[in-house]
Coordinates of C-alpha atoms in Angstrom, one line a residue:
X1 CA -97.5 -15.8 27.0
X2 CA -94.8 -18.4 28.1
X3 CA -93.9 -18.3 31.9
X4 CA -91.1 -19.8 33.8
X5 CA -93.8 -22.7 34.5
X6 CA -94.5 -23.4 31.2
X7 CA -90.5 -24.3 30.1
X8 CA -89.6 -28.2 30.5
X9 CA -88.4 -29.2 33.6
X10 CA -85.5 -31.0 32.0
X11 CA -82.7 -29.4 29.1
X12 CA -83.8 -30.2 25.7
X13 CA -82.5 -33.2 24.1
X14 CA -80.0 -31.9 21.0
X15 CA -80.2 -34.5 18.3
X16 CA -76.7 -33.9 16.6
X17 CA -77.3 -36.9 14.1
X18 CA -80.2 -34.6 12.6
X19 CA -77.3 -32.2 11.2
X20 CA -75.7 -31.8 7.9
X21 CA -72.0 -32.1 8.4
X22 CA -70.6 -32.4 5.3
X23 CA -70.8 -28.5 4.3
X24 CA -69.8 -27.7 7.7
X25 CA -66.6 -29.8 7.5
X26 CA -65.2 -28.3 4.0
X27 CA -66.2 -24.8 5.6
X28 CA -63.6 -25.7 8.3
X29 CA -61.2 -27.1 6.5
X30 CA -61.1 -23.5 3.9
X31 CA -60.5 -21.9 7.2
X32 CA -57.7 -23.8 8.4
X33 CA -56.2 -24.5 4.7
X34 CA -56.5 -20.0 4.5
X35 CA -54.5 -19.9 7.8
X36 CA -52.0 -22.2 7.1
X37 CA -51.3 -20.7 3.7
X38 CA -50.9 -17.5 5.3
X39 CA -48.5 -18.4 8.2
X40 CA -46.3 -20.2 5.9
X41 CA -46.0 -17.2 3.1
X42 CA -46.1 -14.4 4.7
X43 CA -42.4 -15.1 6.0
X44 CA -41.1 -15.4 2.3
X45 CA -43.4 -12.1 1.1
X46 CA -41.5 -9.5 4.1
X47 CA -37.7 -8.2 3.8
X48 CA -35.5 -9.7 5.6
X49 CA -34.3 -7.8 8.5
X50 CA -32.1 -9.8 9.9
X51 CA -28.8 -8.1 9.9
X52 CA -25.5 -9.3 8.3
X53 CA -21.9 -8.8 9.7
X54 CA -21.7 -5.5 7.7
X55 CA -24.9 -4.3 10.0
X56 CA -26.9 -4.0 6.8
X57 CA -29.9 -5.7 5.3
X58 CA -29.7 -7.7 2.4
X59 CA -32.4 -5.1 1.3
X60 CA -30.2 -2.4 2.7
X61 CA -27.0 -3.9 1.0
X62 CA -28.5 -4.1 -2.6
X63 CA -29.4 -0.7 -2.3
X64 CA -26.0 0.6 -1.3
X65 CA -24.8 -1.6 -4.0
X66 CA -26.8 -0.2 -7.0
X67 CA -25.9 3.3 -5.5
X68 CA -22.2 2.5 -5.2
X69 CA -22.0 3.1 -1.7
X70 CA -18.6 2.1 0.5
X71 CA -19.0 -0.9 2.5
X72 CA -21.6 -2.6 0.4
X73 CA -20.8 -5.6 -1.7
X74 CA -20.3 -3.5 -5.0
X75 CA -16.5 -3.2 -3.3
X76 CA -14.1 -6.0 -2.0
X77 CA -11.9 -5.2 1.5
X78 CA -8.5 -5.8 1.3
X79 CA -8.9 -8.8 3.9
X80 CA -11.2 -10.5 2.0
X81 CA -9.2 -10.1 -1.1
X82 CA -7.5 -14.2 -2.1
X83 CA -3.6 -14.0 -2.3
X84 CA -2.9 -12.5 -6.0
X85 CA -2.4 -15.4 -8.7
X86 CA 0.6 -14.9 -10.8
X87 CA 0.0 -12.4 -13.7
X88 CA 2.1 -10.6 -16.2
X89 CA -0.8 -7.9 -17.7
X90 CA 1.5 -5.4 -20.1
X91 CA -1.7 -3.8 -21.1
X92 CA -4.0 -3.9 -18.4
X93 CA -5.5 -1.4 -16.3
X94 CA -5.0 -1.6 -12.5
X95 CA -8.1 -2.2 -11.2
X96 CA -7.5 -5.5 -13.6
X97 CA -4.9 -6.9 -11.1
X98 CA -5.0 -7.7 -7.8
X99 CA -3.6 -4.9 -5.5
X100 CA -2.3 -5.3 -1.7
X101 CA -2.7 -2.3 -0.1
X102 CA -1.6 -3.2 4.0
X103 CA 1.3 -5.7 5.1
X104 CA 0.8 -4.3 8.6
X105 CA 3.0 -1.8 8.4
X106 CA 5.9 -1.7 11.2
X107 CA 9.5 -0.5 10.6
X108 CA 10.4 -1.4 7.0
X109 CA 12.3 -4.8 6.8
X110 CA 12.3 -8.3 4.7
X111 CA 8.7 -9.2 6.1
X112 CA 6.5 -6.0 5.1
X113 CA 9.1 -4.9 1.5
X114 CA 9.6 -6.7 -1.6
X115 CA 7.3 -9.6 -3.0
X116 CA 4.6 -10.7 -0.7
X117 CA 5.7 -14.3 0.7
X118 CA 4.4 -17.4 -1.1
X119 CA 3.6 -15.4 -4.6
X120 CA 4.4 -17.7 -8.0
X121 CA 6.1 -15.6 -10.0
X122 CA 6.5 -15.7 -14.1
X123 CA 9.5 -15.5 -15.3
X124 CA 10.1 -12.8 -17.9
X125 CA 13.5 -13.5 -19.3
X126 CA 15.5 -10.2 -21.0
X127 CA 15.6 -6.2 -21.1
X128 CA 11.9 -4.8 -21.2
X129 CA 10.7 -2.2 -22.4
X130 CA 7.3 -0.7 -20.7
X131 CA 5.8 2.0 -23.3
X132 CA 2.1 1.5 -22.7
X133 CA 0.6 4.0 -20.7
X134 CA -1.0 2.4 -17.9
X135 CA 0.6 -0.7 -18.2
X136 CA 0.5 -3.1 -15.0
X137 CA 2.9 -5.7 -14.9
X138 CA 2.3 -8.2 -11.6
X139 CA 3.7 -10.6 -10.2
X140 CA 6.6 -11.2 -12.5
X141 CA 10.4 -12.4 -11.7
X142 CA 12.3 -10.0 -14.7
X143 CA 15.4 -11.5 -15.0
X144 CA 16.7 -8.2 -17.2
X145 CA 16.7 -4.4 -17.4
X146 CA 13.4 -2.7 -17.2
X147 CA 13.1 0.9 -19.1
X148 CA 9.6 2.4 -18.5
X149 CA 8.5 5.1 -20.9
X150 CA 4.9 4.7 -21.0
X151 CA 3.1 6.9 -18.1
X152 CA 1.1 5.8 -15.1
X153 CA 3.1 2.4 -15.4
X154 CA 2.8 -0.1 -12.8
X155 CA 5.2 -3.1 -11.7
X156 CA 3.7 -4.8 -8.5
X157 CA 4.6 -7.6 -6.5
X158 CA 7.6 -8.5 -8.6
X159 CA 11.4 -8.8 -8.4
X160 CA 13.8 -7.9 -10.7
X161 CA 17.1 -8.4 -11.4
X162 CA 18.7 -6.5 -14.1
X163 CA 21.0 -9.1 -16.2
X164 CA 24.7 -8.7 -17.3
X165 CA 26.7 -6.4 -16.0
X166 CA 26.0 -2.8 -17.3
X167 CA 27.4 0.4 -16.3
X168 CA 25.9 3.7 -16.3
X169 CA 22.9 1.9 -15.6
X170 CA 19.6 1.4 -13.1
X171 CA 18.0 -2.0 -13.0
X172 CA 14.8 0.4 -13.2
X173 CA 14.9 3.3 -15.1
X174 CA 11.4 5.7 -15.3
X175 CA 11.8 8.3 -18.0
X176 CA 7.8 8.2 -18.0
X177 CA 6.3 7.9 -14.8
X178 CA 5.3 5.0 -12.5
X179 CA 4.1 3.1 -9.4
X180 CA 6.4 1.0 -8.1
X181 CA 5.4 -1.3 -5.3
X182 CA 5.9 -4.4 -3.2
X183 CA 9.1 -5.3 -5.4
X184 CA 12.7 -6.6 -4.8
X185 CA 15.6 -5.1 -6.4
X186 CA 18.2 -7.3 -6.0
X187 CA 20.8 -7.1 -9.0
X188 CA 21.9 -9.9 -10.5
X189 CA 25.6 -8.4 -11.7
X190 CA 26.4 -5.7 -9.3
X191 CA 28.7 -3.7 -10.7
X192 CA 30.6 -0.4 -9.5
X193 CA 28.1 1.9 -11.9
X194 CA 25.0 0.0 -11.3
X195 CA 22.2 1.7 -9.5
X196 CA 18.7 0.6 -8.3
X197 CA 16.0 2.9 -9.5
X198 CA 16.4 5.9 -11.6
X199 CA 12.6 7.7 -10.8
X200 CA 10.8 10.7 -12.2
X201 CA 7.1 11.1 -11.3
X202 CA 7.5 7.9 -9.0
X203 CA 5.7 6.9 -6.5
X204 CA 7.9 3.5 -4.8
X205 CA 6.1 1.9 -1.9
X206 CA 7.0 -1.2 0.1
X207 CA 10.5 -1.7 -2.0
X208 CA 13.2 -3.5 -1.1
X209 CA 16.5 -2.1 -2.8
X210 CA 20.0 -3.9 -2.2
X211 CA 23.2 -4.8 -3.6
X212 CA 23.5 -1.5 -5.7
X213 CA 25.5 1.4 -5.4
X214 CA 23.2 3.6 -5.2
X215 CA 19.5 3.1 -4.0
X216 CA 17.5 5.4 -5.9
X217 CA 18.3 8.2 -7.7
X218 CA 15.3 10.4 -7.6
X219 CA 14.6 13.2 -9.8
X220 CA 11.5 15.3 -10.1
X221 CA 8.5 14.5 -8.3
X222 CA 9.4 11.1 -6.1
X223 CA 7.8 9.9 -3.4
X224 CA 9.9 6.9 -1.8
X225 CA 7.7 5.4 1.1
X226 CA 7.2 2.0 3.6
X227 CA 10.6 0.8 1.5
X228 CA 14.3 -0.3 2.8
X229 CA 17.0 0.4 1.1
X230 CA 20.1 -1.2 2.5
X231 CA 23.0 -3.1 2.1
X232 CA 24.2 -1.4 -1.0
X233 CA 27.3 -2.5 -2.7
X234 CA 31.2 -0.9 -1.9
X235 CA 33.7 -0.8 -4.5
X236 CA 37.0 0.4 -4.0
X237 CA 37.4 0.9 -7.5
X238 CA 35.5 0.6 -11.1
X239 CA 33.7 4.4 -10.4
X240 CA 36.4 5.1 -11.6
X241 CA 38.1 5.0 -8.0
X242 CA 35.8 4.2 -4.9
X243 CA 31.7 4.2 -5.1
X244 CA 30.2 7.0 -3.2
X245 CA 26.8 5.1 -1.9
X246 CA 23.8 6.9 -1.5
X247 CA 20.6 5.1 -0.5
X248 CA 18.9 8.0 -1.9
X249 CA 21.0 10.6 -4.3
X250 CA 18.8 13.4 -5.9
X251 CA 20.7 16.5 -8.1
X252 CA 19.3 19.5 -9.2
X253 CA 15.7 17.8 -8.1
X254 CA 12.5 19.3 -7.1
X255 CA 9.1 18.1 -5.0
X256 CA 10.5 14.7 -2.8
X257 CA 9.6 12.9 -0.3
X258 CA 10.7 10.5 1.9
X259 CA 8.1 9.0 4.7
X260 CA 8.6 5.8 6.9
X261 CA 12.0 3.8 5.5
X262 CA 14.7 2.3 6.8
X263 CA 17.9 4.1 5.0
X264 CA 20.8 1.8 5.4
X265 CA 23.5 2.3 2.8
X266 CA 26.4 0.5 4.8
X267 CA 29.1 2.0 7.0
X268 CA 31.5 2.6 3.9
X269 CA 28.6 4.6 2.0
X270 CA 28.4 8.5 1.8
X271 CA 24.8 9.3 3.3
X272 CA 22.0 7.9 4.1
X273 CA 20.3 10.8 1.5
X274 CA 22.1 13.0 -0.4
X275 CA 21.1 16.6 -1.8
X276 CA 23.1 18.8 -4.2
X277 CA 22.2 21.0 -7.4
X278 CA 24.5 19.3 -9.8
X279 CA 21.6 19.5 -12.2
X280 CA 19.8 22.4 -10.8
X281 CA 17.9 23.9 -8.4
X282 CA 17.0 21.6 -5.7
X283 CA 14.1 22.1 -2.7
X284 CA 10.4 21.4 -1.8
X285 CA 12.1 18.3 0.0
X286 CA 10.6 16.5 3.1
X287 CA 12.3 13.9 4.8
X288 CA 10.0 12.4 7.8
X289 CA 9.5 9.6 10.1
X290 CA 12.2 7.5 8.8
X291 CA 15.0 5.3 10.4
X292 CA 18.1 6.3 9.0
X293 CA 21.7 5.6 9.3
X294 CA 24.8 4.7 7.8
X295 CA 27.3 7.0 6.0
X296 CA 30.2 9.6 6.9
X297 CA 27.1 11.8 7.5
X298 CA 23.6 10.5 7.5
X299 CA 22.1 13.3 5.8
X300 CA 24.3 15.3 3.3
X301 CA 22.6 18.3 1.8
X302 CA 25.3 20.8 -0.2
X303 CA 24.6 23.5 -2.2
X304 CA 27.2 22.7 -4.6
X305 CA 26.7 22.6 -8.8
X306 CA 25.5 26.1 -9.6
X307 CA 22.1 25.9 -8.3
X308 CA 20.4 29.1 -6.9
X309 CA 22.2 30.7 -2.9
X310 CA 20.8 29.6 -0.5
X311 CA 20.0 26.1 -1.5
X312 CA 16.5 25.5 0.9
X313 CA 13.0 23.8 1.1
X314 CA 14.2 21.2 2.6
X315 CA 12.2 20.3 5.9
X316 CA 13.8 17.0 8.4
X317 CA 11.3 16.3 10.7
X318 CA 10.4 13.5 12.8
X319 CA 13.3 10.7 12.2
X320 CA 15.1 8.1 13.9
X321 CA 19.2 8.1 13.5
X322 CA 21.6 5.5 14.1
X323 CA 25.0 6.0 15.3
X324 CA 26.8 4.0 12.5
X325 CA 28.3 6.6 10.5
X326 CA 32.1 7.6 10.2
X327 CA 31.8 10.7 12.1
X328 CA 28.9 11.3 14.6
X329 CA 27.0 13.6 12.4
X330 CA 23.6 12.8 11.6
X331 CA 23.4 16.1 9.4
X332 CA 25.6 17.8 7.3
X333 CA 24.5 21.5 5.7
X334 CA 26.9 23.3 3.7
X335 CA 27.5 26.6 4.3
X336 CA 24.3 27.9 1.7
X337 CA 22.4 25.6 3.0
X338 CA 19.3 26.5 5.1
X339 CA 16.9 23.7 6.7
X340 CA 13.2 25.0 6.3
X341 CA 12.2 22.6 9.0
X342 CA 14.5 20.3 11.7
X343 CA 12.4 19.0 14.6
X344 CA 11.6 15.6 16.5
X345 CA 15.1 13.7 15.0
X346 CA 16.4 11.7 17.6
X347 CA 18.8 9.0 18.3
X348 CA 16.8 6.0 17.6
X349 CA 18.6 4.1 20.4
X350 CA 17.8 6.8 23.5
X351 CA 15.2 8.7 21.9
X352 CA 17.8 11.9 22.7
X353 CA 17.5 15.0 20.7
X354 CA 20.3 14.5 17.6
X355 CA 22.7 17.3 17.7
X356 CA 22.2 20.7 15.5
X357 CA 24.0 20.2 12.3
X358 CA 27.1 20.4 10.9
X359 CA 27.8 23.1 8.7
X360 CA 30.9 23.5 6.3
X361 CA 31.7 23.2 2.7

């Protein structure tokens, strides 16, 4: 048996020349080369989590994509959209041309109606005719008439100005219906029987109406919105006699609305809207949070033209008035006349209650 006296007095002497270092060396360098390999992969082999400025993962994103989800990059925002390139598209569908959908908003006015600032328009030169259901037409300076008779017809960022004089006439007529938005209407021969737009199952947003006699003339199912109509054009004959101007003028019209304009026919005009039943029964009308003035009254609803006793369905809520109007009468009822709603109109420069209306015949 070895005992503690029997072990060297001295450590043993290691000989390290005496060993094979060659397979030791490659076995070292696998182990290192394995590692390495490793570290530098694995990075490219994982999702990447890091999250983008939508708070979703590219992983995250391409799954909302292929499911069609909001906010994922199947859809463009309207701030990331580029500034729409001039195109005339009479066969188009919508989604086919670019399509603003905020100017900020604000009271109605030269900046936020009309065409966008810095558009190229093309210029379409003569009457057209727009028969094509769904139709688009963008971006477009239409120095002529426009009929539309197609349905779900859209003119967008465009102006147009009707051509020689014409009486009896709208520089837009919609016998079909349409969407009419961001445009200028700004006659080139105003005449004393030359109107703006003559609308059924219209929807006019962010339009700019002036120089006509009357604004729009708006028939069944209308929905006038974000526009201004002002400055419309006073003859004192060629009517035959004087124009009676009406920013809006409907007749014997059903289901219209009118949300956030400016309605600013002129001191000489009649009303800032004007309701009768010359063509039949008129109602299911709403008139809110506009800015209106101008007029011998600003509003001017009569039952007048044979239509059904009382003439109502007519709701005025929520609207600013301006004092510059013949008489100080921001609304006139006739005597059949019954307001289904008449709340929160004030005077837009006190923000005071508007009197209650006038009532005669």
């Amino acid at each position: 048996m070895t005992t503690e006296s029997d072990l060297p007095a001295t450590g043993r002497r290691v000989d390290w020349r005496r060993f094979h270092w060659g397979p030791i060396g490659v076995a070292v360098a696998g182990v290192v080369t394995v590692t390495l390999t490793a570290i530098m992969v694995y990075p490219l082999t994982q999702p990447d989590r890091r999250a983008s400025v939508d708070g979703l993962t590219p992983e995250e994103r391409r799954s909302a994509e292929r499911a069609g989800l909001p906010g994922s990059g199947a859809s463009t925002s309207p701030s990331a959209s580029r500034s729409p390139s001039p195109s005339v598209s009479a066969g188009a569908s919508p989604s086919a041309v670019p399509r603003v959908v905020s100017r900020g908003g604000g009271k109605p006015a030269a900046g936020n109606t009309g065409v966008i600032a810095g558009t190229a328009l093309t210029v379409l030169t003569g009457d057209q005719t727009l028969s094509v259901d769904n139709a688009v037409v963008s971006n477009a300076d239409i120095r002529g008439y426009v009929r539309i008779t197609g349905k779900n017809v859209t003119i967008r960022n465009s102006i147009v100005r009707g051509g020689a004089a014409r009486c009896s006439a709208a520089v837009i007529e919609v016998v079909g219906s349409a969407v009419i938005e961001d445009v200028e209407i700004a006659p080139a021969s105003p005449n004393a029987c030359l109107d703006g737009v003559w609308a059924t199952a219209t929807t006019l947003t962010r339009v700019n109406i002036h120089g006509t006699v009357d604004g729009v003339k708006a028939g069944n199912d209308v929905v006038i919105q974000d526009s201004w109509i002002h400055d419309l054009t006073f003859f004192s004959t060629g009517a035959p006699g004087a124009t009676v101007n009406d920013a809006v003028d409907t007749r014997g019209k059903r289901r219209i609305t009118l949300r956030h304009n400016v309605l600013y026919p002129g001191a000489e005009a009649n009303a800032a809207f004007q309701i009768t039943q010359e063509g039949g029964a008129s109602g299911d009308v709403r008139v809110e949070n506009n800015w209106l003035d101008g007029g011998s009254c600003v509003l001017n609803f009569a039952h007048r033209g044979g239509g059904p006793t009382p003439m109502t369905g007519i709701a005025v809520v929520n609207n600013r008035f301006g004092r510059n109007t013949r008489y100080v009468c921001p609304i006139l009822i006739s005597t059949q006349t019954t307001l289904s709603a008449n709340s929160g109109n004030v005077w837009d420069d006190t923000g005071a209650p508007i009197p209650a209306p006038d009532k005669h015949d």
